[in-house]
PDB file of C-alpha atoms and ligand atoms in Angstrom:
ATOM      1  CA  UNK G   2     112.199  64.528 203.693  1.00 93.00           C
ATOM      2  CA  UNK G   3     111.189  67.085 201.066  1.00 98.00           C
ATOM      3  CA  UNK G   4     110.896  70.733 202.104  1.00 98.00           C
ATOM      4  CA  UNK G   5     108.335  72.708 200.123  1.00 98.00           C
ATOM      5  CA  UNK G   6     108.599  76.495 199.980  1.00 97.00           C
ATOM      6  CA  UNK G   7     104.919  77.099 199.664  1.00 95.00           C
ATOM      7  CA  UNK G   8     102.279  79.719 199.098  1.00 93.00           C
ATOM      8  CA  UNK G   9      98.607  78.715 198.734  1.00 92.00           C
ATOM      9  CA  UNK G  10      98.204  79.715 195.062  1.00 94.00           C
ATOM     10  CA  UNK G  11      97.457  77.542 192.008  1.00 96.00           C
ATOM     11  CA  UNK G  12     101.188  76.931 191.415  1.00 97.00           C
ATOM     12  CA  UNK G  13     101.695  76.062 195.095  1.00 96.00           C
ATOM     13  CA  UNK G  14      98.722  73.700 195.118  1.00 96.00           C
ATOM     14  CA  UNK G  15     100.143  71.701 192.206  1.00 98.00           C
ATOM     15  CA  UNK G  16     102.972  70.610 194.507  1.00 98.00           C
ATOM     16  CA  UNK G  17     100.920  70.097 197.683  1.00 97.00           C
ATOM     17  CA  UNK G  18      98.416  67.968 195.708  1.00 98.00           C
ATOM     18  CA  UNK G  19     101.195  65.946 194.034  1.00 98.00           C
ATOM     19  CA  UNK G  20     102.898  65.191 197.345  1.00 98.00           C
ATOM     20  CA  UNK G  21      99.593  64.057 198.853  1.00 97.00           C
ATOM     21  CA  UNK G  22      98.934  61.864 195.809  1.00 98.00           C
ATOM     22  CA  UNK G  23     102.306  60.098 195.884  1.00 98.00           C
ATOM     23  CA  UNK G  24     102.607  59.950 199.680  1.00 97.00           C
ATOM     24  CA  UNK G  25     106.216  61.105 200.027  1.00 97.00           C
ATOM     25  CA  UNK G  26     107.103  62.647 203.425  1.00 96.00           C
ATOM     26  CA  UNK G  27     107.255  66.417 203.171  1.00 96.00           C
ATOM     27  CA  UNK G  28     107.189  69.583 205.170  1.00 95.00           C
ATOM     28  CA  UNK G  29     105.526  72.796 203.959  1.00 94.00           C
ATOM     29  CA  UNK G  30     107.334  76.049 204.724  1.00 95.00           C
ATOM     30  CA  UNK G  31     104.806  78.887 204.516  1.00 92.00           C
ATOM     31  CA  UNK G  32     106.152  81.854 202.534  1.00 94.00           C
ATOM     32  CA  UNK G  33     104.318  85.160 202.732  1.00 92.00           C
ATOM     33  CA  UNK G  34     104.813  86.932 199.390  1.00 92.00           C
ATOM     34  CA  UNK G  35     103.076  90.065 200.688  1.00 91.00           C
ATOM     35  CA  UNK G  36     105.813  90.352 203.324  1.00 93.00           C
ATOM     36  CA  UNK G  37     108.515  89.640 200.704  1.00 93.00           C
ATOM     37  CA  UNK G  38     109.661  86.277 202.129  1.00 93.00           C
ATOM     38  CA  UNK G  39     110.608  85.276 198.560  1.00 93.00           C
ATOM     39  CA  UNK G  40     112.912  88.271 197.988  1.00 94.00           C
ATOM     40  CA  UNK G  41     115.809  87.221 200.233  1.00 95.00           C
ATOM     41  CA  UNK G  42     119.326  86.181 199.186  1.00 94.00           C
ATOM     42  CA  UNK G  43     118.867  82.879 201.052  1.00 95.00           C
ATOM     43  CA  UNK G  44     115.797  81.981 199.043  1.00 96.00           C
ATOM     44  CA  UNK G  45     117.621  82.825 195.764  1.00 96.00           C
ATOM     45  CA  UNK G  46     120.024  79.978 196.603  1.00 95.00           C
ATOM     46  CA  UNK G  47     117.012  77.654 196.363  1.00 97.00           C
ATOM     47  CA  UNK G  48     115.239  79.373 193.464  1.00 97.00           C
ATOM     48  CA  UNK G  49     117.327  81.784 191.355  1.00 96.00           C
ATOM     49  CA  UNK G  50     114.037  83.110 189.952  1.00 96.00           C
ATOM     50  CA  UNK G  51     112.788  84.062 193.438  1.00 96.00           C
ATOM     51  CA  UNK G  52     109.283  82.673 192.958  1.00 96.00           C
ATOM     52  CA  UNK G  53     107.169  79.990 194.578  1.00 97.00           C
ATOM     53  CA  UNK G  54     106.871  77.047 194.799  1.00 98.00           C
ATOM     54  CA  UNK G  55     110.308  75.463 195.171  1.00 98.00           C
ATOM     55  CA  UNK G  56     111.401  72.239 196.878  1.00 98.00           C
ATOM     56  CA  UNK G  57     114.542  70.921 198.509  1.00 98.00           C
ATOM     57  CA  UNK G  58     114.853  67.145 198.477  1.00 98.00           C
ATOM     58  CA  UNK G  59     117.182  65.996 201.256  1.00 98.00           C
ATOM     59  CA  UNK G  60     117.258  62.453 199.843  1.00 97.00           C
ATOM     60  CA  UNK G  61     117.400  63.197 196.118  1.00 97.00           C
ATOM     61  CA  UNK G  62     117.196  60.742 193.256  1.00 95.00           C
ATOM     62  CA  UNK G  63     120.751  59.556 192.647  1.00 93.00           C
ATOM     63  CA  UNK G  64     121.865  60.433 196.190  1.00 96.00           C
ATOM     64  CA  UNK G  65     124.335  63.154 197.080  1.00 97.00           C
ATOM     65  CA  UNK G  66     123.785  66.632 198.429  1.00 98.00           C
ATOM     66  CA  UNK G  67     120.257  68.016 198.894  1.00 98.00           C
ATOM     67  CA  UNK G  68     118.716  68.995 195.562  1.00 98.00           C
ATOM     68  CA  UNK G  69     116.724  72.192 195.051  1.00 98.00           C
ATOM     69  CA  UNK G  70     114.114  72.212 192.266  1.00 98.00           C
ATOM     70  CA  UNK G  71     112.210  75.289 191.082  1.00 98.00           C
ATOM     71  CA  UNK G  72     109.373  75.826 188.544  1.00 98.00           C
ATOM     72  CA  UNK G  73     106.212  73.935 189.420  1.00 98.00           C
ATOM     73  CA  UNK G  74     106.261  71.910 186.179  1.00 98.00           C
ATOM     74  CA  UNK G  75     109.825  70.759 186.797  1.00 98.00           C
ATOM     75  CA  UNK G  76     108.869  69.871 190.380  1.00 98.00           C
ATOM     76  CA  UNK G  77     105.953  67.717 189.138  1.00 98.00           C
ATOM     77  CA  UNK G  78     108.263  65.917 186.680  1.00 98.00           C
ATOM     78  CA  UNK G  79     110.893  65.380 189.382  1.00 98.00           C
ATOM     79  CA  UNK G  80     108.356  63.985 191.858  1.00 98.00           C
ATOM     80  CA  UNK G  81     106.804  61.741 189.187  1.00 98.00           C
ATOM     81  CA  UNK G  82     110.264  60.358 188.410  1.00 98.00           C
ATOM     82  CA  UNK G  83     111.154  59.939 192.068  1.00 98.00           C
ATOM     83  CA  UNK G  84     107.911  58.156 192.971  1.00 98.00           C
ATOM     84  CA  UNK G  85     107.311  56.296 189.702  1.00 98.00           C
ATOM     85  CA  UNK G  86     103.726  57.615 189.820  1.00 98.00           C
ATOM     86  CA  UNK G  87     101.433  59.835 187.719  1.00 98.00           C
ATOM     87  CA  UNK G  88     103.543  59.880 184.541  1.00 98.00           C
ATOM     88  CA  UNK G  89     102.904  56.839 182.371  1.00 98.00           C
ATOM     89  CA  UNK G  90     105.696  54.691 180.982  1.00 97.00           C
ATOM     90  CA  UNK G  91     103.613  54.176 177.864  1.00 97.00           C
ATOM     91  CA  UNK G  92     105.319  56.478 175.304  1.00 98.00           C
ATOM     92  CA  UNK G  93     102.077  57.883 173.875  1.00 97.00           C
ATOM     93  CA  UNK G  94     100.522  58.709 177.244  1.00 97.00           C
ATOM     94  CA  UNK G  95     103.825  59.998 178.587  1.00 98.00           C
ATOM     95  CA  UNK G  96     104.147  62.373 175.639  1.00 98.00           C
ATOM     96  CA  UNK G  97     100.519  63.499 176.019  1.00 98.00           C
ATOM     97  CA  UNK G  98     101.111  64.267 179.706  1.00 98.00           C
ATOM     98  CA  UNK G  99     104.271  66.222 178.859  1.00 98.00           C
ATOM     99  CA  UNK G 100     102.480  68.177 176.114  1.00 98.00           C
ATOM    100  CA  UNK G 101      99.590  69.206 178.372  1.00 98.00           C
ATOM    101  CA  UNK G 102     102.004  69.997 181.213  1.00 98.00           C
ATOM    102  CA  UNK G 103     103.951  72.338 178.895  1.00 98.00           C
ATOM    103  CA  UNK G 104     100.656  73.816 177.661  1.00 98.00           C
ATOM    104  CA  UNK G 105      99.690  74.625 181.226  1.00 98.00           C
ATOM    105  CA  UNK G 106     103.110  76.043 182.109  1.00 98.00           C
ATOM    106  CA  UNK G 107     103.448  78.140 178.941  1.00 98.00           C
ATOM    107  CA  UNK G 108      99.854  79.225 178.355  1.00 98.00           C
ATOM    108  CA  UNK G 109      96.997  78.370 180.722  1.00 98.00           C
ATOM    109  CA  UNK G 110      98.877  79.544 183.849  1.00 98.00           C
ATOM    110  CA  UNK G 111     100.716  82.630 182.525  1.00 98.00           C
ATOM    111  CA  UNK G 112      97.833  84.031 180.432  1.00 98.00           C
ATOM    112  CA  UNK G 113      95.325  83.564 183.237  1.00 98.00           C
ATOM    113  CA  UNK G 114      97.872  84.967 185.683  1.00 97.00           C
ATOM    114  CA  UNK G 115      98.009  88.169 183.629  1.00 98.00           C
ATOM    115  CA  UNK G 116      94.195  88.240 183.535  1.00 98.00           C
ATOM    116  CA  UNK G 117      94.181  88.086 187.361  1.00 96.00           C
ATOM    117  CA  UNK G 118      96.747  90.876 187.469  1.00 96.00           C
ATOM    118  CA  UNK G 119      94.879  93.301 185.210  1.00 97.00           C
ATOM    119  CA  UNK G 120      91.379  92.463 186.486  1.00 96.00           C
ATOM    120  CA  UNK G 121      92.201  92.348 190.218  1.00 93.00           C
ATOM    121  CA  UNK G 122      95.449  94.224 190.976  1.00 93.00           C
ATOM    122  CA  UNK G 123      96.277  96.827 188.301  1.00 94.00           C
ATOM    123  CA  UNK G 124      94.714 100.302 188.332  1.00 92.00           C
ATOM    124  CA  UNK G 125      91.166 100.015 186.997  1.00 92.00           C
ATOM    125  CA  UNK G 126      89.958 101.060 183.562  1.00 90.00           C
ATOM    126  CA  UNK G 127      92.604  99.351 181.383  1.00 93.00           C
ATOM    127  CA  UNK G 128      90.297  97.652 178.942  1.00 96.00           C
ATOM    128  CA  UNK G 129      92.945  96.536 176.402  1.00 98.00           C
ATOM    129  CA  UNK G 130      94.999  94.221 178.691  1.00 98.00           C
ATOM    130  CA  UNK G 131      91.850  93.091 180.537  1.00 97.00           C
ATOM    131  CA  UNK G 132      90.214  92.050 177.245  1.00 97.00           C
ATOM    132  CA  UNK G 133      93.426  90.579 175.846  1.00 98.00           C
ATOM    133  CA  UNK G 134      94.163  88.248 178.784  1.00 98.00           C
ATOM    134  CA  UNK G 135      90.535  87.362 179.536  1.00 98.00           C
ATOM    135  CA  UNK G 136      89.985  86.464 175.856  1.00 98.00           C
ATOM    136  CA  UNK G 137      93.136  84.369 175.823  1.00 98.00           C
ATOM    137  CA  UNK G 138      91.990  82.563 178.994  1.00 98.00           C
ATOM    138  CA  UNK G 139      88.604  81.874 177.366  1.00 98.00           C
ATOM    139  CA  UNK G 140      90.353  80.551 174.247  1.00 98.00           C
ATOM    140  CA  UNK G 141      92.499  78.238 176.386  1.00 98.00           C
ATOM    141  CA  UNK G 142      89.440  77.026 178.320  1.00 98.00           C
ATOM    142  CA  UNK G 143      87.871  76.109 174.973  1.00 98.00           C
ATOM    143  CA  UNK G 144      91.043  74.162 174.084  1.00 98.00           C
ATOM    144  CA  UNK G 145      90.883  72.362 177.449  1.00 98.00           C
ATOM    145  CA  UNK G 146      87.185  71.657 176.955  1.00 98.00           C
ATOM    146  CA  UNK G 147      87.890  70.177 173.518  1.00 98.00           C
ATOM    147  CA  UNK G 148      90.557  67.827 174.874  1.00 98.00           C
ATOM    148  CA  UNK G 149      88.382  66.738 177.802  1.00 98.00           C
ATOM    149  CA  UNK G 150      85.469  66.084 175.425  1.00 98.00           C
ATOM    150  CA  UNK G 151      87.554  63.339 173.798  1.00 98.00           C
ATOM    151  CA  UNK G 152      89.343  61.897 176.875  1.00 98.00           C
ATOM    152  CA  UNK G 153      88.529  61.539 180.588  1.00 98.00           C
ATOM    153  CA  UNK G 154      91.910  63.029 181.544  1.00 98.00           C
ATOM    154  CA  UNK G 155      94.480  65.063 179.635  1.00 98.00           C
ATOM    155  CA  UNK G 156      96.753  62.059 179.042  1.00 98.00           C
ATOM    156  CA  UNK G 157      93.810  59.616 179.048  1.00 97.00           C
ATOM    157  CA  UNK G 158      94.595  58.546 182.618  1.00 97.00           C
ATOM    158  CA  UNK G 159      95.030  60.862 185.641  1.00 98.00           C
ATOM    159  CA  UNK G 160      98.563  62.345 185.586  1.00 98.00           C
ATOM    160  CA  UNK G 161     100.749  65.298 186.483  1.00 98.00           C
ATOM    161  CA  UNK G 162      99.183  67.156 183.531  1.00 98.00           C
ATOM    162  CA  UNK G 163      95.811  67.178 185.339  1.00 98.00           C
ATOM    163  CA  UNK G 164      97.477  68.171 188.609  1.00 98.00           C
ATOM    164  CA  UNK G 165      99.056  71.153 186.802  1.00 98.00           C
ATOM    165  CA  UNK G 166      95.880  72.350 185.089  1.00 98.00           C
ATOM    166  CA  UNK G 167      93.284  71.668 187.815  1.00 98.00           C
ATOM    167  CA  UNK G 168      94.254  74.458 190.283  1.00 98.00           C
ATOM    168  CA  UNK G 169      94.156  76.970 187.398  1.00 98.00           C
ATOM    169  CA  UNK G 170      90.678  75.767 186.351  1.00 98.00           C
ATOM    170  CA  UNK G 171      89.724  76.276 190.010  1.00 97.00           C
ATOM    171  CA  UNK G 172      90.894  79.909 189.865  1.00 96.00           C
ATOM    172  CA  UNK G 173      88.770  81.137 186.923  1.00 97.00           C
ATOM    173  CA  UNK G 174      85.872  82.198 189.146  1.00 95.00           C
ATOM    174  CA  UNK G 175      88.067  84.993 190.554  1.00 94.00           C
ATOM    175  CA  UNK G 176      88.184  86.631 187.113  1.00 96.00           C
ATOM    176  CA  UNK G 177      84.434  86.290 186.517  1.00 95.00           C
ATOM    177  CA  UNK G 178      84.488  83.100 184.393  1.00 97.00           C
ATOM    178  CA  UNK G 179      82.460  79.965 185.147  1.00 98.00           C
ATOM    179  CA  UNK G 180      83.082  76.253 184.656  1.00 98.00           C
ATOM    180  CA  UNK G 181      79.361  75.984 183.756  1.00 98.00           C
ATOM    181  CA  UNK G 182      80.364  77.333 180.325  1.00 98.00           C
ATOM    182  CA  UNK G 183      82.832  74.451 179.757  1.00 98.00           C
ATOM    183  CA  UNK G 184      80.894  71.203 180.408  1.00 98.00           C
ATOM    184  CA  UNK G 185      83.740  68.754 179.773  1.00 98.00           C
ATOM    185  CA  UNK G 186      86.113  70.793 181.952  1.00 98.00           C
ATOM    186  CA  UNK G 187      83.405  70.893 184.630  1.00 98.00           C
ATOM    187  CA  UNK G 188      82.985  67.097 184.606  1.00 98.00           C
ATOM    188  CA  UNK G 189      86.779  66.584 184.843  1.00 98.00           C
ATOM    189  CA  UNK G 190      87.088  69.272 187.519  1.00 98.00           C
ATOM    190  CA  UNK G 191      84.460  67.647 189.782  1.00 98.00           C
ATOM    191  CA  UNK G 192      85.981  64.178 189.375  1.00 98.00           C
ATOM    192  CA  UNK G 193      89.403  65.456 190.483  1.00 98.00           C
ATOM    193  CA  UNK G 194      87.974  67.640 193.275  1.00 98.00           C
ATOM    194  CA  UNK G 195      86.623  64.468 194.965  1.00 98.00           C
ATOM    195  CA  UNK G 196      90.038  62.803 195.239  1.00 98.00           C
ATOM    196  CA  UNK G 197      91.106  62.617 198.921  1.00 98.00           C
ATOM    197  CA  UNK G 198      94.669  63.740 198.053  1.00 97.00           C
ATOM    198  CA  UNK G 199      93.316  66.782 196.211  1.00 97.00           C
ATOM    199  CA  UNK G 200      91.090  67.681 199.165  1.00 96.00           C
ATOM    200  CA  UNK G 201      94.092  67.388 201.508  1.00 95.00           C
ATOM    201  CA  UNK G 202      96.431  69.178 199.094  1.00 95.00           C
ATOM    202  CA  UNK G 203      94.193  72.234 198.767  1.00 94.00           C
ATOM    203  CA  UNK G 204      93.273  72.372 202.451  1.00 88.00           C
ATOM    204  CA  UNK G 205      96.760  73.462 203.481  1.00 73.00           C
ATOM    205  CA  UNK G 206      97.575  76.750 205.194  1.00 60.00           C
ATOM    206  CA  UNK G 207      95.141  79.396 204.043  1.00 54.00           C
ATOM    207  CA  UNK G 208      92.813  78.552 201.205  1.00 50.00           C
ATOM    208  CA  UNK G 209      93.575  80.395 197.962  1.00 54.00           C
ATOM    209  CA  UNK G 210      91.663  83.631 197.805  1.00 60.00           C
ATOM    210  CA  UNK G 211      89.205  82.748 195.053  1.00 58.00           C
ATOM    211  CA  UNK G 212      86.961  85.713 195.700  1.00 67.00           C
ATOM    212  CA  UNK G 213      86.636  87.984 192.689  1.00 64.00           C
ATOM    213  CA  UNK G 214      87.104  91.039 194.929  1.00 77.00           C
ATOM    214  CA  UNK G 215      90.067  93.310 194.248  1.00 86.00           C
ATOM    215  CA  UNK G 216      92.642  92.719 197.040  1.00 84.00           C
ATOM    216  CA  UNK G 217      93.662  95.885 198.863  1.00 85.00           C
ATOM    217  CA  UNK G 218      97.476  96.041 199.137  1.00 87.00           C
ATOM    218  CA  UNK G 219      99.588  98.438 201.192  1.00 88.00           C
ATOM    219  CA  UNK G 220     102.351 100.319 199.333  1.00 90.00           C
ATOM    220  CA  UNK G 221     104.934  97.952 200.861  1.00 91.00           C
ATOM    221  CA  UNK G 222     102.995  94.826 199.804  1.00 89.00           C
ATOM    222  CA  UNK G 223     102.540  96.144 196.255  1.00 89.00           C
ATOM    223  CA  UNK G 224     106.256  96.927 196.039  1.00 92.00           C
ATOM    224  CA  UNK G 225     107.129  93.381 197.224  1.00 91.00           C
ATOM    225  CA  UNK G 226     104.986  91.874 194.476  1.00 91.00           C
ATOM    226  CA  UNK G 227     105.193  94.238 191.538  1.00 90.00           C
ATOM    227  CA  UNK G 228     107.450  97.211 192.286  1.00 89.00           C
ATOM    228  CA  UNK G 229     110.762  98.483 193.634  1.00 90.00           C
ATOM    229  CA  UNK G 230     111.295  95.877 196.388  1.00 90.00           C
ATOM    230  CA  UNK G 231     110.808  93.117 193.812  1.00 90.00           C
ATOM    231  CA  UNK G 232     113.255  94.799 191.398  1.00 91.00           C
ATOM    232  CA  UNK G 233     115.833  95.508 194.126  1.00 91.00           C
ATOM    233  CA  UNK G 234     115.830  91.918 195.464  1.00 90.00           C
ATOM    234  CA  UNK G 235     119.263  90.290 195.314  1.00 87.00           C
ATOM    235  CA  UNK G 236     120.036  87.993 192.396  1.00 86.00           C
ATOM    236  CA  UNK G 237     122.165  84.899 192.626  1.00 81.00           C
TER     237      UNK G 237
HETATM  238  N1  GSH C 302     106.348  79.509 186.430  1.00 80.91           N
HETATM  239  C1  GSH C 302     106.465  79.565 187.856  1.00 80.91           C
HETATM  240  C2  GSH C 302     105.587  80.678 188.395  1.00 80.91           C
HETATM  241  C3  GSH C 302     105.905  80.981 189.820  1.00 80.91           C
HETATM  242  C4  GSH C 302     105.156  82.191 190.357  1.00 80.91           C
HETATM  243  O1  GSH C 302     104.959  83.197 189.672  1.00 80.91           O
HETATM  244  N2  GSH C 302     104.782  82.082 191.630  1.00 80.91           N
HETATM  245  C5  GSH C 302     104.054  83.153 192.298  1.00 80.91           C
HETATM  246  C6  GSH C 302     103.070  82.548 193.255  1.00 80.91           C
HETATM  247  S1  GSH C 302     101.948  81.532 192.370  1.00 80.91           S
HETATM  248  C7  GSH C 302     105.012  84.012 193.073  1.00 80.91           C
HETATM  249  O2  GSH C 302     106.025  83.542 193.524  1.00 80.91           O
HETATM  250  N3  GSH C 302     104.668  85.273 193.232  1.00 80.91           N
HETATM  251  C8  GSH C 302     105.471  86.213 193.930  1.00 80.91           C
HETATM  252  C9  GSH C 302     105.853  87.350 193.054  1.00 80.91           C
HETATM  253  O3  GSH C 302     105.237  87.498 191.992  1.00 80.91           O
HETATM  254  O4  GSH C 302     106.746  88.098 193.406  1.00 80.91           O
HETATM  255  C10 GSH C 302     106.037  78.202 188.436  1.00 80.91           C
HETATM  256  O5  GSH C 302     105.157  77.580 187.841  1.00 80.91           O
HETATM  257  O6  GSH C 302     106.589  77.767 189.467  1.00 80.91           O
END
């Protein structure tokens, strides 16, 4: 059994989709980041970085004690290795999948994440960071569109690279961008959205809040996410 410390965000959905795709038994543990569920000493034993998602595999590859894995990209690689699915053994495709997975983890997720922060959570009127991170997200969408104009999937066949990037393509509407402006991304997005495992993997717990409205946070909730409570959380 694999326990998944889960929140219904793009990074969380990568793991719920992957587990539905490969069919390994798992159990989702709902973590409420607004309440600070991720700030506890116990959770730091599972993820020293205190973020979601994280998994604990009670029957890990190689046997032995339960294995905790954090960082959504590392979790996708681990699950691909464990299941023998969604990461090709062909060296060229395998490398392509790894490259696009790293691209998502280093660029498409973090840059868009900052765009969400400055457009939806930070005090209004900060045009420099809003422009900076929205422009970077647009640039990355153009890169994605270019790749998907030359191949059906990021590594030519459906893989963990698509599972990593798809939930972040799904989130662009919340920062006022549209897939209509990226035709190849749109085609790829719709093809993946129809997969039964993707439908099941995104229909877990509460749906991600994809509304472009600015969430209203209490002082306590803001502190858990971005302020003193987050800074004061125990480290491992
Ligand atoms: N690079 C990490 C990012 C993890 C991350 O930032 N997770 C968010 C939810 S998507 C989180 O835990 N937020 C709580 C917080 O910011 O304190 C990954 O891909 O797993």
